[in-house]
Every structure is written in structure tokens, then in C-alpha cells.
C-alpha atoms as an extended CHARMM CRD file, in Angstrom:
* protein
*
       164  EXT
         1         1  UNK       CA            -11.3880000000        1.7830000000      -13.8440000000  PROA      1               0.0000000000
         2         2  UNK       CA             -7.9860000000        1.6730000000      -12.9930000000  PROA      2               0.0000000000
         3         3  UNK       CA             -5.3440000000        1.9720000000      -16.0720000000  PROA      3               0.0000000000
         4         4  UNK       CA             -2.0290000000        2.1790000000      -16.7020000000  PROA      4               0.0000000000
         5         5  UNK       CA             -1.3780000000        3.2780000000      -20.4700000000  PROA      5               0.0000000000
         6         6  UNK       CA              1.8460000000        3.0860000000      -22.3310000000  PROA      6               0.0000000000
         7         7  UNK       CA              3.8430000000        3.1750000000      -19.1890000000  PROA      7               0.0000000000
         8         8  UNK       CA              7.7200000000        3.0660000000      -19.6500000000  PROA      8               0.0000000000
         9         9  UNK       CA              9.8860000000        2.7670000000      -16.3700000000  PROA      9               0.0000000000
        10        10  UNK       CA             13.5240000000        2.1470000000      -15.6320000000  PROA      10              0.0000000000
        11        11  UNK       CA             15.3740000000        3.1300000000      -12.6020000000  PROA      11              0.0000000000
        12        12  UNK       CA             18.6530000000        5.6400000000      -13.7020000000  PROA      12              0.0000000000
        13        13  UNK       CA             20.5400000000        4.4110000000      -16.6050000000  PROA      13              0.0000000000
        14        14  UNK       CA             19.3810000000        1.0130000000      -16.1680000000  PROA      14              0.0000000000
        15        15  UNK       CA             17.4910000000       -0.6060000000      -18.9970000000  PROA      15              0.0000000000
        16        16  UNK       CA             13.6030000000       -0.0340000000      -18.8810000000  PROA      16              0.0000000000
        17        17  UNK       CA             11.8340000000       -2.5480000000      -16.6740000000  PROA      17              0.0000000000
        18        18  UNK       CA              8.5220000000       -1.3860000000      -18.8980000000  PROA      18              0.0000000000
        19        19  UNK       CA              7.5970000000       -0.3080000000      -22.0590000000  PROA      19              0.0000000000
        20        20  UNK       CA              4.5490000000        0.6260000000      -23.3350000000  PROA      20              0.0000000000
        21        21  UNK       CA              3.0080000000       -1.2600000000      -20.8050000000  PROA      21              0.0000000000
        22        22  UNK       CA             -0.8070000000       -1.1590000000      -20.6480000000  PROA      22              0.0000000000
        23        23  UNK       CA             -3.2700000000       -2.6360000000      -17.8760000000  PROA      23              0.0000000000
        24        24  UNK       CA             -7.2160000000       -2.0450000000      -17.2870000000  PROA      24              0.0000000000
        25        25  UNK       CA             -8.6520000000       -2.7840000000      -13.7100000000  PROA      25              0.0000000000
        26        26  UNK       CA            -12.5990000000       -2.5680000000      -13.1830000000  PROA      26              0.0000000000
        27        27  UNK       CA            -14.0300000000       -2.1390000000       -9.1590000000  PROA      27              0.0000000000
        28        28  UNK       CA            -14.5720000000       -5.8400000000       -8.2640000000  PROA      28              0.0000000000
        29        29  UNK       CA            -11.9580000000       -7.1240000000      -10.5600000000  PROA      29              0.0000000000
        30        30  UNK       CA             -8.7790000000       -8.9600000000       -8.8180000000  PROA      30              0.0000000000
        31        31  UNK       CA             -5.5870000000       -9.3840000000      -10.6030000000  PROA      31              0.0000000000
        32        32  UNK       CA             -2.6500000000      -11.5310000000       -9.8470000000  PROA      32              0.0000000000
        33        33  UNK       CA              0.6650000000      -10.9890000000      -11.2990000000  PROA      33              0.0000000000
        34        34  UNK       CA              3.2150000000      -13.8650000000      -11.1550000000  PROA      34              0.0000000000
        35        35  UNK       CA              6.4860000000      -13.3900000000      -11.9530000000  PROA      35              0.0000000000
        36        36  UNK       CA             10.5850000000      -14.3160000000      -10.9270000000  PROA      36              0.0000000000
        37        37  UNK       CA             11.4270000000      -11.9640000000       -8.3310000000  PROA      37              0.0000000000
        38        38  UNK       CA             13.4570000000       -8.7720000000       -9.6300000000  PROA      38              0.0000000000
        39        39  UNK       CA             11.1580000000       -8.7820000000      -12.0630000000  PROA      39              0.0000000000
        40        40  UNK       CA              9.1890000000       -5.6380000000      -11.2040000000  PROA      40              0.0000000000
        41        41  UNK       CA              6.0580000000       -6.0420000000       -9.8160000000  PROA      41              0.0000000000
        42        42  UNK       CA              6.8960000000       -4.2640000000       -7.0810000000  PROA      42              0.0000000000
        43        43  UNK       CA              7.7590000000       -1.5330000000       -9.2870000000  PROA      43              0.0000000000
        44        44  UNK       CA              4.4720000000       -1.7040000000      -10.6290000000  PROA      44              0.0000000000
        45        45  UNK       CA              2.6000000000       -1.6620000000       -7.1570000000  PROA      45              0.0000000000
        46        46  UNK       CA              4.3440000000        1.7070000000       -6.9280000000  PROA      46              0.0000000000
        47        47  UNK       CA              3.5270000000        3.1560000000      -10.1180000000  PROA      47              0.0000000000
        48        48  UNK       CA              0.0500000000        2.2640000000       -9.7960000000  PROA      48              0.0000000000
        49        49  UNK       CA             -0.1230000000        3.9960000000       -6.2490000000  PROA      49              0.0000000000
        50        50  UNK       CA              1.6720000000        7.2910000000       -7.4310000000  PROA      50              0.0000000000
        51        51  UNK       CA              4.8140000000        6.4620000000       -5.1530000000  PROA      51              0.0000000000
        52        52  UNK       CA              6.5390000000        6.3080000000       -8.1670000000  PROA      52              0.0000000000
        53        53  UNK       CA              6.2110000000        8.3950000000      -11.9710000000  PROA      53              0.0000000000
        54        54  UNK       CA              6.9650000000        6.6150000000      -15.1010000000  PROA      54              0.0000000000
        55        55  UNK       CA              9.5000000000        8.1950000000      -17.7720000000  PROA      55              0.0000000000
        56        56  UNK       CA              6.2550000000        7.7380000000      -20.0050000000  PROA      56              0.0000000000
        57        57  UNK       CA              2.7390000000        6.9640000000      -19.7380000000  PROA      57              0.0000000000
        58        58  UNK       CA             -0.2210000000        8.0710000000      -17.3840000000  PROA      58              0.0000000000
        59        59  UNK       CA             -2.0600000000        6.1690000000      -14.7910000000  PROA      59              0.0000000000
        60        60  UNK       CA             -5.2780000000        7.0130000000      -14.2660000000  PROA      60              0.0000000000
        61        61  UNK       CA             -8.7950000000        5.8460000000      -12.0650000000  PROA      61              0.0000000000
        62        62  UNK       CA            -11.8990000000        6.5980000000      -13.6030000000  PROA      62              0.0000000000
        63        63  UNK       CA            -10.4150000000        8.6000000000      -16.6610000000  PROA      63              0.0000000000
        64        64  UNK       CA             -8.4100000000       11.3720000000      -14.4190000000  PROA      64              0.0000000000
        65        65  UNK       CA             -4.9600000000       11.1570000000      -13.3170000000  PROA      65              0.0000000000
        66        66  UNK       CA             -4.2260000000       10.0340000000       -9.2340000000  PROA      66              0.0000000000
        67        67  UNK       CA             -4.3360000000       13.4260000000       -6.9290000000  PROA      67              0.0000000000
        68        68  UNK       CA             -1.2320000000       14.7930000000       -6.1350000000  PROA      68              0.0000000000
        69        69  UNK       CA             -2.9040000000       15.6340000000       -2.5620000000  PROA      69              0.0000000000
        70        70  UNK       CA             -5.2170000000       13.7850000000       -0.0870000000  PROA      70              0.0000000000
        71        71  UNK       CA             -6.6670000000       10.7250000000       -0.1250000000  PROA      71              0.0000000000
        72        72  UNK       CA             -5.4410000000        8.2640000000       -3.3550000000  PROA      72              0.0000000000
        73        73  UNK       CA             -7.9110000000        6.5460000000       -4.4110000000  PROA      73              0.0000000000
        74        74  UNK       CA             -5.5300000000        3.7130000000       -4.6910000000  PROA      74              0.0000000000
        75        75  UNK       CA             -4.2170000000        2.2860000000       -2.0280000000  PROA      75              0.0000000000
        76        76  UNK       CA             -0.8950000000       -0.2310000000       -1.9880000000  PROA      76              0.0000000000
        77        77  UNK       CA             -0.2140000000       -2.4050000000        1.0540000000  PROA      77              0.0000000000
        78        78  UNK       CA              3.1840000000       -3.5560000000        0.3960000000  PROA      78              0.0000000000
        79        79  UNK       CA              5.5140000000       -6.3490000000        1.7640000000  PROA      79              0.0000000000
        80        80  UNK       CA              8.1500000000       -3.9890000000        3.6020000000  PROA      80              0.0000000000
        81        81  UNK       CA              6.0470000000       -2.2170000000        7.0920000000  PROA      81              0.0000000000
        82        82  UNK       CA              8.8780000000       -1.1240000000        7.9390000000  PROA      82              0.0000000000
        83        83  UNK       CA              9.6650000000        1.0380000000        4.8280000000  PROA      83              0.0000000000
        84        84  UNK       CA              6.5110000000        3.1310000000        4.7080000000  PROA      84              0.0000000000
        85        85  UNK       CA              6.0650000000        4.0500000000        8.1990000000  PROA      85              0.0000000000
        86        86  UNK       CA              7.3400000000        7.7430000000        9.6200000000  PROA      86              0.0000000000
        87        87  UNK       CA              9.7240000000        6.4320000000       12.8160000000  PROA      87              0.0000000000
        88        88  UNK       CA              8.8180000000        9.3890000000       14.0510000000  PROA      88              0.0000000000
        89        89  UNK       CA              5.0140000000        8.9770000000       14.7310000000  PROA      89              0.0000000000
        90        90  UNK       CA              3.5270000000        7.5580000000       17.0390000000  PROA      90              0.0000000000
        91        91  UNK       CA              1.2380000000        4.7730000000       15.7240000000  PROA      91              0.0000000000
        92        92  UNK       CA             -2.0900000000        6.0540000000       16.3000000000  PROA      92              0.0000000000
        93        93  UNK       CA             -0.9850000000        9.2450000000       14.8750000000  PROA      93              0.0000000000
        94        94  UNK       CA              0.5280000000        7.2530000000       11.9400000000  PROA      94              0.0000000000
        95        95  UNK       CA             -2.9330000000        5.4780000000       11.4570000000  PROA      95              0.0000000000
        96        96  UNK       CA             -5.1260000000        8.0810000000       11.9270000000  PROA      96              0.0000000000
        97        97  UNK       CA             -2.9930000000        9.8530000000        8.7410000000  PROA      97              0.0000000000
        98        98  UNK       CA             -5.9330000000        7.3820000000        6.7080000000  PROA      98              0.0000000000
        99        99  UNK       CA             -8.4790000000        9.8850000000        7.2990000000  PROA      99              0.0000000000
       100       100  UNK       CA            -11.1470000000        7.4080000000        9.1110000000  PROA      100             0.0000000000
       101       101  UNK       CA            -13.6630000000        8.0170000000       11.8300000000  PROA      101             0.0000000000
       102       102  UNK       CA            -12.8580000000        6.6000000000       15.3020000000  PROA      102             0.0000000000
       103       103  UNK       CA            -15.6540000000        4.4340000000       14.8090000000  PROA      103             0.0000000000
       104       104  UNK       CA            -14.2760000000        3.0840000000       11.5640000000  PROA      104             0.0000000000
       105       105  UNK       CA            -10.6940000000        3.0360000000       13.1100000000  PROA      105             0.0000000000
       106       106  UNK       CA            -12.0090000000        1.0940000000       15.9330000000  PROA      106             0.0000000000
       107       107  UNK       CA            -13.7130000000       -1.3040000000       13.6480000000  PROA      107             0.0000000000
       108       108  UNK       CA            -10.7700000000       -2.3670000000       11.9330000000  PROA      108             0.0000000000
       109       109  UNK       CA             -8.1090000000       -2.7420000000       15.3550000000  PROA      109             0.0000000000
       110       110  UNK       CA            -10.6720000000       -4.9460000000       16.6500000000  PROA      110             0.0000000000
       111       111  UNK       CA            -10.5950000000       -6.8230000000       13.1830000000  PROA      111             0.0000000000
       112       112  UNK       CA             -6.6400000000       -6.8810000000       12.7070000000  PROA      112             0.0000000000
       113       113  UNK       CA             -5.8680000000       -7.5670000000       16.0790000000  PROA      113             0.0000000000
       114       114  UNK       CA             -4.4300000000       -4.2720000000       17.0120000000  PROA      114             0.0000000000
       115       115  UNK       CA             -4.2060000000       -3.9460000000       20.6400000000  PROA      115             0.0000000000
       116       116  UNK       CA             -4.6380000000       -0.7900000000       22.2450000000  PROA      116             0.0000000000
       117       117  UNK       CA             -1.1190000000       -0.8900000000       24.0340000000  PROA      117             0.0000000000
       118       118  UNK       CA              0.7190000000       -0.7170000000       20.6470000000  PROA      118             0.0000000000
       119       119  UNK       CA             -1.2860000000        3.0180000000       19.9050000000  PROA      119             0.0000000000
       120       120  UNK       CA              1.5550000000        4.6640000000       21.5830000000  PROA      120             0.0000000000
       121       121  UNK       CA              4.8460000000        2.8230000000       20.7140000000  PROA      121             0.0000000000
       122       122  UNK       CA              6.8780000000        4.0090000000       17.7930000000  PROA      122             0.0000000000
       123       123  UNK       CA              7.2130000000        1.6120000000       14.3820000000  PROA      123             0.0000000000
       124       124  UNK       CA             10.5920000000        0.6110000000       15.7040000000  PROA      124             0.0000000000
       125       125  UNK       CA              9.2410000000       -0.6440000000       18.8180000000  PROA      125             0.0000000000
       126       126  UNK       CA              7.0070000000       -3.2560000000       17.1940000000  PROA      126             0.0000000000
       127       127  UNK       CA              7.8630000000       -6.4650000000       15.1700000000  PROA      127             0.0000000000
       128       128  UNK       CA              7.1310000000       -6.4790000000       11.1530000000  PROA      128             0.0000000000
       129       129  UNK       CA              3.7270000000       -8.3180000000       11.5340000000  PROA      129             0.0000000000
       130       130  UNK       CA              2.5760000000       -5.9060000000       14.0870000000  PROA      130             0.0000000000
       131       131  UNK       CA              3.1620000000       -3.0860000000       11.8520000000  PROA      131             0.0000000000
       132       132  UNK       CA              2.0550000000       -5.0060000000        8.7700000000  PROA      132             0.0000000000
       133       133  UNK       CA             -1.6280000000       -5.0290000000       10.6820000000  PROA      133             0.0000000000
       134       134  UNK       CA             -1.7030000000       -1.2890000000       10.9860000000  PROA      134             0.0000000000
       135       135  UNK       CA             -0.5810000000       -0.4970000000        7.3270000000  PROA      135             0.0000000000
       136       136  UNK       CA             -3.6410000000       -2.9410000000        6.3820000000  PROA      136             0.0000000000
       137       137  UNK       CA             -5.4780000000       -0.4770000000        8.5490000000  PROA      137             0.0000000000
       138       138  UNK       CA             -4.4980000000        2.5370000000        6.7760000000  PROA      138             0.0000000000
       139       139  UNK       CA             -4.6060000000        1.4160000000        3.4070000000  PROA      139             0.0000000000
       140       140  UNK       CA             -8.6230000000        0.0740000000        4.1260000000  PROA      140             0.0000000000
       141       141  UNK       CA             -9.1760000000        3.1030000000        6.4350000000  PROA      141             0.0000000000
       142       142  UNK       CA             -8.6230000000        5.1560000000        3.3650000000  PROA      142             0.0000000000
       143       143  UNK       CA            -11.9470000000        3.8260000000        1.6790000000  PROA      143             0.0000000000
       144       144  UNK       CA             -9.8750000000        2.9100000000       -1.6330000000  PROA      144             0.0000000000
       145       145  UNK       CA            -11.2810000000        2.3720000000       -5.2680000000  PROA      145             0.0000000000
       146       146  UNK       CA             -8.6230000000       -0.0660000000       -5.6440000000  PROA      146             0.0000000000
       147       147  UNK       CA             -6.5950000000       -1.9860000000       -3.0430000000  PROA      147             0.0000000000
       148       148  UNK       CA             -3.0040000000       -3.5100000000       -4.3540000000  PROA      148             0.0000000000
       149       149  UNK       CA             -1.1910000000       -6.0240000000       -1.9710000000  PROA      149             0.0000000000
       150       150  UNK       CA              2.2660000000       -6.4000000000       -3.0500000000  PROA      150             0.0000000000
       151       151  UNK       CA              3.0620000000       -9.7340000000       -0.3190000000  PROA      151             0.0000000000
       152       152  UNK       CA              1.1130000000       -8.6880000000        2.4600000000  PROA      152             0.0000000000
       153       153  UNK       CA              1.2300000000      -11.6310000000        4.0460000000  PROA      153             0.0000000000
       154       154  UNK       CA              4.8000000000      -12.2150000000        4.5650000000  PROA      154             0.0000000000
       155       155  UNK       CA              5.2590000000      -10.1560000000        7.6310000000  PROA      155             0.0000000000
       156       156  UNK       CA              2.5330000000      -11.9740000000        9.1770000000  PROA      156             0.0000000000
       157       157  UNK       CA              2.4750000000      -15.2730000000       11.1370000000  PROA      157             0.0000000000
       158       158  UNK       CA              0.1620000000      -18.5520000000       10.0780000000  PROA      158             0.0000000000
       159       159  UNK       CA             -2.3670000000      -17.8590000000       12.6410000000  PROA      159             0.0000000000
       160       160  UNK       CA             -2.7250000000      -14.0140000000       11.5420000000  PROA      160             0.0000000000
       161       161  UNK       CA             -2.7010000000      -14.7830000000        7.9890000000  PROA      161             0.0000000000
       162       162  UNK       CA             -5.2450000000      -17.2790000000        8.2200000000  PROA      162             0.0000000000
       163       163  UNK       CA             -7.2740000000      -14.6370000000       10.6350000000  PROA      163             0.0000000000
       164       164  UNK       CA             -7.0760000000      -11.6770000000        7.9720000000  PROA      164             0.0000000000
């Protein structure tokens, strides 16, 4: 189970966006949260996936807290490519960070669409739905308990989204 108990966030001085918030996940289980943008969901995503700590509270999968190294066991694909991509790295060096067989990795560039020309270009050097593909590819390459989307689709055109 993923939870998130008694978490209380704010970012600097700024009013708290949570507190005491509580959620329970099970495997299986999808959740939707709908709310006015600036809201925090984001935010959320974030906490959930360890990129960010809350002032308060503990998240935790399966009763322990996330690891601080390796492979999370939660894994967010969020709406910005861009933004969690090294420009440094090469891309198949960059999707290879997942930890997956080149089987596996295979499996899922034939799936998303990733040709084998892009391998070798830099995140700059492809468009936002190009790179969205290979962040899905990392974040399922991973093997994750839990999966949280924060817009994936946005980056993506109507053909691709319909596709994935």
C-alpha cells in the first residue's frame, strides 16, 4: 500500500498547501485527483515520489518509508519531459538509468515508438512528446509498485496518445 499520513507541505513562507493530509493506495487501485490548477497536485505527485519532503508527515509503500537510494518503488511520470531529464546524457544513457534489461528496454521502444535514431541525441535535441515517450519508458522500465501520471499526455500528439 501506498500512504501518505498527516502530510503538511508549503513551499517557503507561503501558507501550507497541505495539512494533515492522509491518502491510502492498494496495487491495482487507480486514483484520480481533480482539482483548479495551482492547486497542488503536482505537489503531491512529488511528495509521493520522494522528489519532494513534507514539513510533516511520512510517506510510505508497504509500511516502510521510500529508499533514499536505487530503484523507488514509486514511480511519477510527470507533465514537464523537459524538467526531469539530465541535458547532459545522452538518451539511451538517460533511459538505461531505469535499471531494465535490453530485452525489456527493447520491449518498451518498440511499444512507445522510440526510434533507434533518437538513442544518441541529447533531450534538447528532441521535441516534448519525443521525450515524454522515453520518461514513460523509464518510469515502467523501473518495474514500479505504483505508477503516478501527473498529465502525461499533454506532451503527446492525438495519434500517440491514442497509441499509448
Amino acid at each position: 500500500m501506498l500512504e501518505a499520513r498527516d502530510i503538511s507541505f508549503g513551499y517557503g513562507d507561503d501558507p501550507l498547501l497541505y495539512e494533515g493530509f492522509s491518502l491510502a493506495v492498494s496495487r491495482g487501485e487507480r486514483v484520480q485527483l481533480a482539482a483548479p490548477s495551482g492547486a497542488g497536485k503536482t505537489t503531491l505527485a512529488r511528495i509521493l515520489a520522494g522528489y519532494e519532503r513534507p514539513r510533516s508527515g511520512r510517506v510510505l509503500v508497504d509500511g516502510k518509508p521510500l529508499p533514499k537510494r536505487g530503484s523507488c518503488p514509486v514511480q511519477l511520470i510527470g507533465q514537464h519531459p523537459e524538467l526531469t531529464l539530465d541535458p547532459r546524457m545522452r538518451m539511451a544513457a538517460s533511459l538505461a538509468e531505469c535499471g531494465a534489461d535490453e530485452g525489456e528496454l527493447g520491449r518498451l521502444r518498440e511499444l512507445l515508438g522510440i526510434r533507434d535514431a533518437w538513442l544518441q541525441r541529447f533531450p534538447h535535441e528532441l521535441s516534448g512528446g519525443e521525450l515524454q515517450r522515453f520518461c514513460i519508458a523509464r518510469a515502467l522500465g523501473a518495474s514500479p509498485s505504483y505508477l503516478i501520471a501527473d498529465e502525461i499526455s499533454t506532451m503527446l500528439d492525438a495519434v500517440t496518445q491514442a497509441q499509448i
